[in-house]
Amino acid sequence: MNKGNRNPPKSTQFKKGRSGNPKGRPRQTVRQVSTGSQFRKVAREQISIEIEGTQHKMSRWDAYVRQIYNMALNRNGSAARLLDQLRRQFPGDLLPGDPVIFLISESDAKI
C-alpha cells in the first residue's frame, strides 16, 4: 500500500508553466454605498439627548434640526439661513397653532 511518500504519476502532474488554478481566487466584490444612503442611515439612528432635564430619544436628524432651530432663535444668522434652506428643500404643511417665527434685522424692523 502506498503511503503517499512519492510524487504522483507524470501524467497527472501539472504541466510546466501551467498553474493548477488558472483563474485564481475570485476577488471579493466591494459593495459600493452611495453617500446619500450613508447619510440617511446615520440620520435615522436613534440617539438619547437631554432636554430641560429629561432624557428624550429621537433621530439624529430631529436633533440636528432642533439644534439649528435653537441657534436661529438665538440670532445666529448662518443658522437662520440654513433653517430657511431646509424649509425650502423639505416643504411641509404647518399644523394649526404652530408658531411661525420670522427673524429680521434691526434695519429691516425700522422700515
mmCIF file with all atom_site columns, C-alpha atoms in Angstrom:
data_model
loop_
_atom_site.group_PDB
_atom_site.id
_atom_site.type_symbol
_atom_site.label_atom_id
_atom_site.label_alt_id
_atom_site.label_comp_id
_atom_site.label_asym_id
_atom_site.label_entity_id
_atom_site.label_seq_id
_atom_site.pdbx_PDB_ins_code
_atom_site.Cartn_x
_atom_site.Cartn_y
_atom_site.Cartn_z
_atom_site.occupancy
_atom_site.B_iso_or_equiv
_atom_site.pdbx_formal_charge
_atom_site.auth_seq_id
_atom_site.auth_comp_id
_atom_site.auth_asym_id
_atom_site.auth_atom_id
_atom_site.pdbx_PDB_model_num
ATOM 1   C CA . MET A 1 1   ? 0.000   0.000   0.000   1.00 0.00 ? 1   MET A CA 1
ATOM 2   C CA . ASN A 1 2   ? 1.321   3.421   -0.967  1.00 0.00 ? 2   ASN A CA 1
ATOM 3   C CA . LYS A 1 3   ? 1.545   5.812   1.968   1.00 0.00 ? 3   LYS A CA 1
ATOM 4   C CA . GLY A 1 4   ? 1.822   8.974   -0.174  1.00 0.00 ? 4   GLY A CA 1
ATOM 5   C CA . ASN A 1 5   ? 5.565   9.468   0.105   1.00 0.00 ? 5   ASN A CA 1
ATOM 6   C CA . ARG A 1 6   ? 6.081   9.638   -3.640  1.00 0.00 ? 6   ARG A CA 1
ATOM 7   C CA . ASN A 1 7   ? 5.216   12.147  -6.360  1.00 0.00 ? 7   ASN A CA 1
ATOM 8   C CA . PRO A 1 8   ? 2.045   11.494  -8.368  1.00 0.00 ? 8   PRO A CA 1
ATOM 9   C CA . PRO A 1 9   ? 2.430   9.962   -11.828 1.00 0.00 ? 9   PRO A CA 1
ATOM 10  C CA . LYS A 1 10  ? 3.770   12.305  -14.523 1.00 0.00 ? 10  LYS A CA 1
ATOM 11  C CA . SER A 1 11  ? 0.531   12.105  -16.485 1.00 0.00 ? 11  SER A CA 1
ATOM 12  C CA . THR A 1 12  ? -1.461  13.655  -13.616 1.00 0.00 ? 12  THR A CA 1
ATOM 13  C CA . GLN A 1 13  ? 1.105   16.270  -12.566 1.00 0.00 ? 13  GLN A CA 1
ATOM 14  C CA . PHE A 1 14  ? 0.644   19.932  -13.581 1.00 0.00 ? 14  PHE A CA 1
ATOM 15  C CA . LYS A 1 15  ? 2.344   20.740  -16.851 1.00 0.00 ? 15  LYS A CA 1
ATOM 16  C CA . LYS A 1 16  ? 5.320   23.094  -16.647 1.00 0.00 ? 16  LYS A CA 1
ATOM 17  C CA . GLY A 1 17  ? 4.279   26.756  -16.892 1.00 0.00 ? 17  GLY A CA 1
ATOM 18  C CA . ARG A 1 18  ? 0.639   25.977  -16.105 1.00 0.00 ? 18  ARG A CA 1
ATOM 19  C CA . SER A 1 19  ? -0.972  26.824  -12.806 1.00 0.00 ? 19  SER A CA 1
ATOM 20  C CA . GLY A 1 20  ? -3.261  24.430  -11.032 1.00 0.00 ? 20  GLY A CA 1
ATOM 21  C CA . ASN A 1 21  ? -5.680  27.319  -10.573 1.00 0.00 ? 21  ASN A CA 1
ATOM 22  C CA . PRO A 1 22  ? -5.517  29.329  -13.819 1.00 0.00 ? 22  PRO A CA 1
ATOM 23  C CA . LYS A 1 23  ? -8.280  31.809  -12.976 1.00 0.00 ? 23  LYS A CA 1
ATOM 24  C CA . GLY A 1 24  ? -7.044  32.296  -9.430  1.00 0.00 ? 24  GLY A CA 1
ATOM 25  C CA . ARG A 1 25  ? -9.108  33.066  -6.406  1.00 0.00 ? 25  ARG A CA 1
ATOM 26  C CA . PRO A 1 26  ? -12.073 35.284  -7.291  1.00 0.00 ? 26  PRO A CA 1
ATOM 27  C CA . ARG A 1 27  ? -11.835 38.787  -5.896  1.00 0.00 ? 27  ARG A CA 1
ATOM 28  C CA . GLN A 1 28  ? -14.244 39.713  -3.179  1.00 0.00 ? 28  GLN A CA 1
ATOM 29  C CA . THR A 1 29  ? -16.669 42.268  -4.554  1.00 0.00 ? 29  THR A CA 1
ATOM 30  C CA . VAL A 1 30  ? -16.820 45.515  -2.621  1.00 0.00 ? 30  VAL A CA 1
ATOM 31  C CA . ARG A 1 31  ? -20.366 46.810  -2.474  1.00 0.00 ? 31  ARG A CA 1
ATOM 32  C CA . GLN A 1 32  ? -20.404 50.488  -3.352  1.00 0.00 ? 32  GLN A CA 1
ATOM 33  C CA . VAL A 1 33  ? -22.524 52.504  -0.931  1.00 0.00 ? 33  VAL A CA 1
ATOM 34  C CA . SER A 1 34  ? -23.729 55.897  -2.059  1.00 0.00 ? 34  SER A CA 1
ATOM 35  C CA . THR A 1 35  ? -23.115 58.950  0.091   1.00 0.00 ? 35  THR A CA 1
ATOM 36  C CA . GLY A 1 36  ? -26.843 59.634  0.204   1.00 0.00 ? 36  GLY A CA 1
ATOM 37  C CA . SER A 1 37  ? -27.678 56.208  1.603   1.00 0.00 ? 37  SER A CA 1
ATOM 38  C CA . GLN A 1 38  ? -24.921 56.550  4.205   1.00 0.00 ? 38  GLN A CA 1
ATOM 39  C CA . PHE A 1 39  ? -26.301 59.951  5.201   1.00 0.00 ? 39  PHE A CA 1
ATOM 40  C CA . ARG A 1 40  ? -29.843 58.604  5.508   1.00 0.00 ? 40  ARG A CA 1
ATOM 41  C CA . LYS A 1 41  ? -28.634 55.650  7.573   1.00 0.00 ? 41  LYS A CA 1
ATOM 42  C CA . VAL A 1 42  ? -26.786 57.891  10.046  1.00 0.00 ? 42  VAL A CA 1
ATOM 43  C CA . ALA A 1 43  ? -29.627 60.450  10.131  1.00 0.00 ? 43  ALA A CA 1
ATOM 44  C CA . ARG A 1 44  ? -32.161 57.742  11.091  1.00 0.00 ? 44  ARG A CA 1
ATOM 45  C CA . GLU A 1 45  ? -30.119 56.450  14.050  1.00 0.00 ? 45  GLU A CA 1
ATOM 46  C CA . GLN A 1 46  ? -31.807 56.937  17.392  1.00 0.00 ? 46  GLN A CA 1
ATOM 47  C CA . ILE A 1 47  ? -29.896 58.937  19.996  1.00 0.00 ? 47  ILE A CA 1
ATOM 48  C CA . SER A 1 48  ? -30.715 59.995  23.527  1.00 0.00 ? 48  SER A CA 1
ATOM 49  C CA . ILE A 1 49  ? -30.492 63.684  24.401  1.00 0.00 ? 49  ILE A CA 1
ATOM 50  C CA . GLU A 1 50  ? -31.361 65.671  27.474  1.00 0.00 ? 50  GLU A CA 1
ATOM 51  C CA . ILE A 1 51  ? -33.910 68.471  27.089  1.00 0.00 ? 51  ILE A CA 1
ATOM 52  C CA . GLU A 1 52  ? -34.722 70.546  30.164  1.00 0.00 ? 52  GLU A CA 1
ATOM 53  C CA . GLY A 1 53  ? -33.520 67.808  32.487  1.00 0.00 ? 53  GLY A CA 1
ATOM 54  C CA . THR A 1 54  ? -35.378 64.885  30.902  1.00 0.00 ? 54  THR A CA 1
ATOM 55  C CA . GLN A 1 55  ? -33.999 62.268  28.510  1.00 0.00 ? 55  GLN A CA 1
ATOM 56  C CA . HIS A 1 56  ? -35.611 62.072  25.078  1.00 0.00 ? 56  HIS A CA 1
ATOM 57  C CA . LYS A 1 57  ? -34.964 59.580  22.271  1.00 0.00 ? 57  LYS A CA 1
ATOM 58  C CA . MET A 1 58  ? -35.041 60.978  18.759  1.00 0.00 ? 58  MET A CA 1
ATOM 59  C CA . SER A 1 59  ? -33.336 60.526  15.432  1.00 0.00 ? 59  SER A CA 1
ATOM 60  C CA . ARG A 1 60  ? -30.082 62.340  14.724  1.00 0.00 ? 60  ARG A CA 1
ATOM 61  C CA . TRP A 1 61  ? -31.900 64.328  12.035  1.00 0.00 ? 61  TRP A CA 1
ATOM 62  C CA . ASP A 1 62  ? -34.528 65.555  14.514  1.00 0.00 ? 62  ASP A CA 1
ATOM 63  C CA . ALA A 1 63  ? -31.802 66.522  16.986  1.00 0.00 ? 63  ALA A CA 1
ATOM 64  C CA . TYR A 1 64  ? -29.903 68.321  14.211  1.00 0.00 ? 64  TYR A CA 1
ATOM 65  C CA . VAL A 1 65  ? -32.947 70.332  13.100  1.00 0.00 ? 65  VAL A CA 1
ATOM 66  C CA . ARG A 1 66  ? -33.773 71.136  16.739  1.00 0.00 ? 66  ARG A CA 1
ATOM 67  C CA . GLN A 1 67  ? -30.227 72.443  17.282  1.00 0.00 ? 67  GLN A CA 1
ATOM 68  C CA . ILE A 1 68  ? -30.352 74.602  14.138  1.00 0.00 ? 68  ILE A CA 1
ATOM 69  C CA . TYR A 1 69  ? -33.746 75.946  15.199  1.00 0.00 ? 69  TYR A CA 1
ATOM 70  C CA . ASN A 1 70  ? -32.419 76.884  18.654  1.00 0.00 ? 70  ASN A CA 1
ATOM 71  C CA . MET A 1 71  ? -29.353 78.545  17.143  1.00 0.00 ? 71  MET A CA 1
ATOM 72  C CA . ALA A 1 72  ? -31.572 80.538  14.752  1.00 0.00 ? 72  ALA A CA 1
ATOM 73  C CA . LEU A 1 73  ? -33.718 81.677  17.680  1.00 0.00 ? 73  LEU A CA 1
ATOM 74  C CA . ASN A 1 74  ? -30.548 82.936  19.370  1.00 0.00 ? 74  ASN A CA 1
ATOM 75  C CA . ARG A 1 75  ? -29.946 85.247  16.384  1.00 0.00 ? 75  ARG A CA 1
ATOM 76  C CA . ASN A 1 76  ? -27.333 83.131  14.645  1.00 0.00 ? 76  ASN A CA 1
ATOM 77  C CA . GLY A 1 77  ? -27.607 84.393  11.074  1.00 0.00 ? 77  GLY A CA 1
ATOM 78  C CA . SER A 1 78  ? -25.984 81.410  9.381   1.00 0.00 ? 78  SER A CA 1
ATOM 79  C CA . ALA A 1 79  ? -28.257 79.027  11.302  1.00 0.00 ? 79  ALA A CA 1
ATOM 80  C CA . ALA A 1 80  ? -31.283 81.075  10.228  1.00 0.00 ? 80  ALA A CA 1
ATOM 81  C CA . ARG A 1 81  ? -30.211 80.848  6.566   1.00 0.00 ? 81  ARG A CA 1
ATOM 82  C CA . LEU A 1 82  ? -29.610 77.111  6.902   1.00 0.00 ? 82  LEU A CA 1
ATOM 83  C CA . LEU A 1 83  ? -33.017 76.649  8.522   1.00 0.00 ? 83  LEU A CA 1
ATOM 84  C CA . ASP A 1 84  ? -34.602 78.592  5.656   1.00 0.00 ? 84  ASP A CA 1
ATOM 85  C CA . GLN A 1 85  ? -32.802 76.365  3.126   1.00 0.00 ? 85  GLN A CA 1
ATOM 86  C CA . LEU A 1 86  ? -34.003 73.242  4.945   1.00 0.00 ? 86  LEU A CA 1
ATOM 87  C CA . ARG A 1 87  ? -37.574 74.546  4.950   1.00 0.00 ? 87  ARG A CA 1
ATOM 88  C CA . ARG A 1 88  ? -37.405 75.182  1.198   1.00 0.00 ? 88  ARG A CA 1
ATOM 89  C CA . GLN A 1 89  ? -35.789 71.817  0.479   1.00 0.00 ? 89  GLN A CA 1
ATOM 90  C CA . PHE A 1 90  ? -38.213 69.849  2.664   1.00 0.00 ? 90  PHE A CA 1
ATOM 91  C CA . PRO A 1 91  ? -41.515 71.730  2.449   1.00 0.00 ? 91  PRO A CA 1
ATOM 92  C CA . GLY A 1 92  ? -44.325 70.637  4.695   1.00 0.00 ? 92  GLY A CA 1
ATOM 93  C CA . ASP A 1 93  ? -47.630 71.871  5.972   1.00 0.00 ? 93  ASP A CA 1
ATOM 94  C CA . LEU A 1 94  ? -47.841 73.803  9.208   1.00 0.00 ? 94  LEU A CA 1
ATOM 95  C CA . LEU A 1 95  ? -50.254 72.412  11.708  1.00 0.00 ? 95  LEU A CA 1
ATOM 96  C CA . PRO A 1 96  ? -52.845 74.784  13.175  1.00 0.00 ? 96  PRO A CA 1
ATOM 97  C CA . GLY A 1 97  ? -51.361 76.528  16.168  1.00 0.00 ? 97  GLY A CA 1
ATOM 98  C CA . ASP A 1 98  ? -47.738 76.022  15.093  1.00 0.00 ? 98  ASP A CA 1
ATOM 99  C CA . PRO A 1 99  ? -45.744 79.177  15.747  1.00 0.00 ? 99  PRO A CA 1
ATOM 100 C CA . VAL A 1 100 ? -44.284 80.928  12.734  1.00 0.00 ? 100 VAL A CA 1
ATOM 101 C CA . ILE A 1 101 ? -41.140 82.865  13.566  1.00 0.00 ? 101 ILE A CA 1
ATOM 102 C CA . PHE A 1 102 ? -39.605 85.463  11.289  1.00 0.00 ? 102 PHE A CA 1
ATOM 103 C CA . LEU A 1 103 ? -36.093 86.645  12.022  1.00 0.00 ? 103 LEU A CA 1
ATOM 104 C CA . ILE A 1 104 ? -35.494 90.176  10.832  1.00 0.00 ? 104 ILE A CA 1
ATOM 105 C CA . SER A 1 105 ? -32.580 92.504  11.333  1.00 0.00 ? 105 SER A CA 1
ATOM 106 C CA . GLU A 1 106 ? -32.871 95.797  13.209  1.00 0.00 ? 106 GLU A CA 1
ATOM 107 C CA . SER A 1 107 ? -32.526 97.748  9.964   1.00 0.00 ? 107 SER A CA 1
ATOM 108 C CA . ASP A 1 108 ? -35.482 95.846  8.479   1.00 0.00 ? 108 ASP A CA 1
ATOM 109 C CA . ALA A 1 109 ? -37.505 96.453  11.640  1.00 0.00 ? 109 ALA A CA 1
ATOM 110 C CA . LYS A 1 110 ? -37.069 100.239 11.243  1.00 0.00 ? 110 LYS A CA 1
ATOM 111 C CA . ILE A 1 111 ? -38.721 100.248 7.823   1.00 0.00 ? 111 ILE A CA 1
#
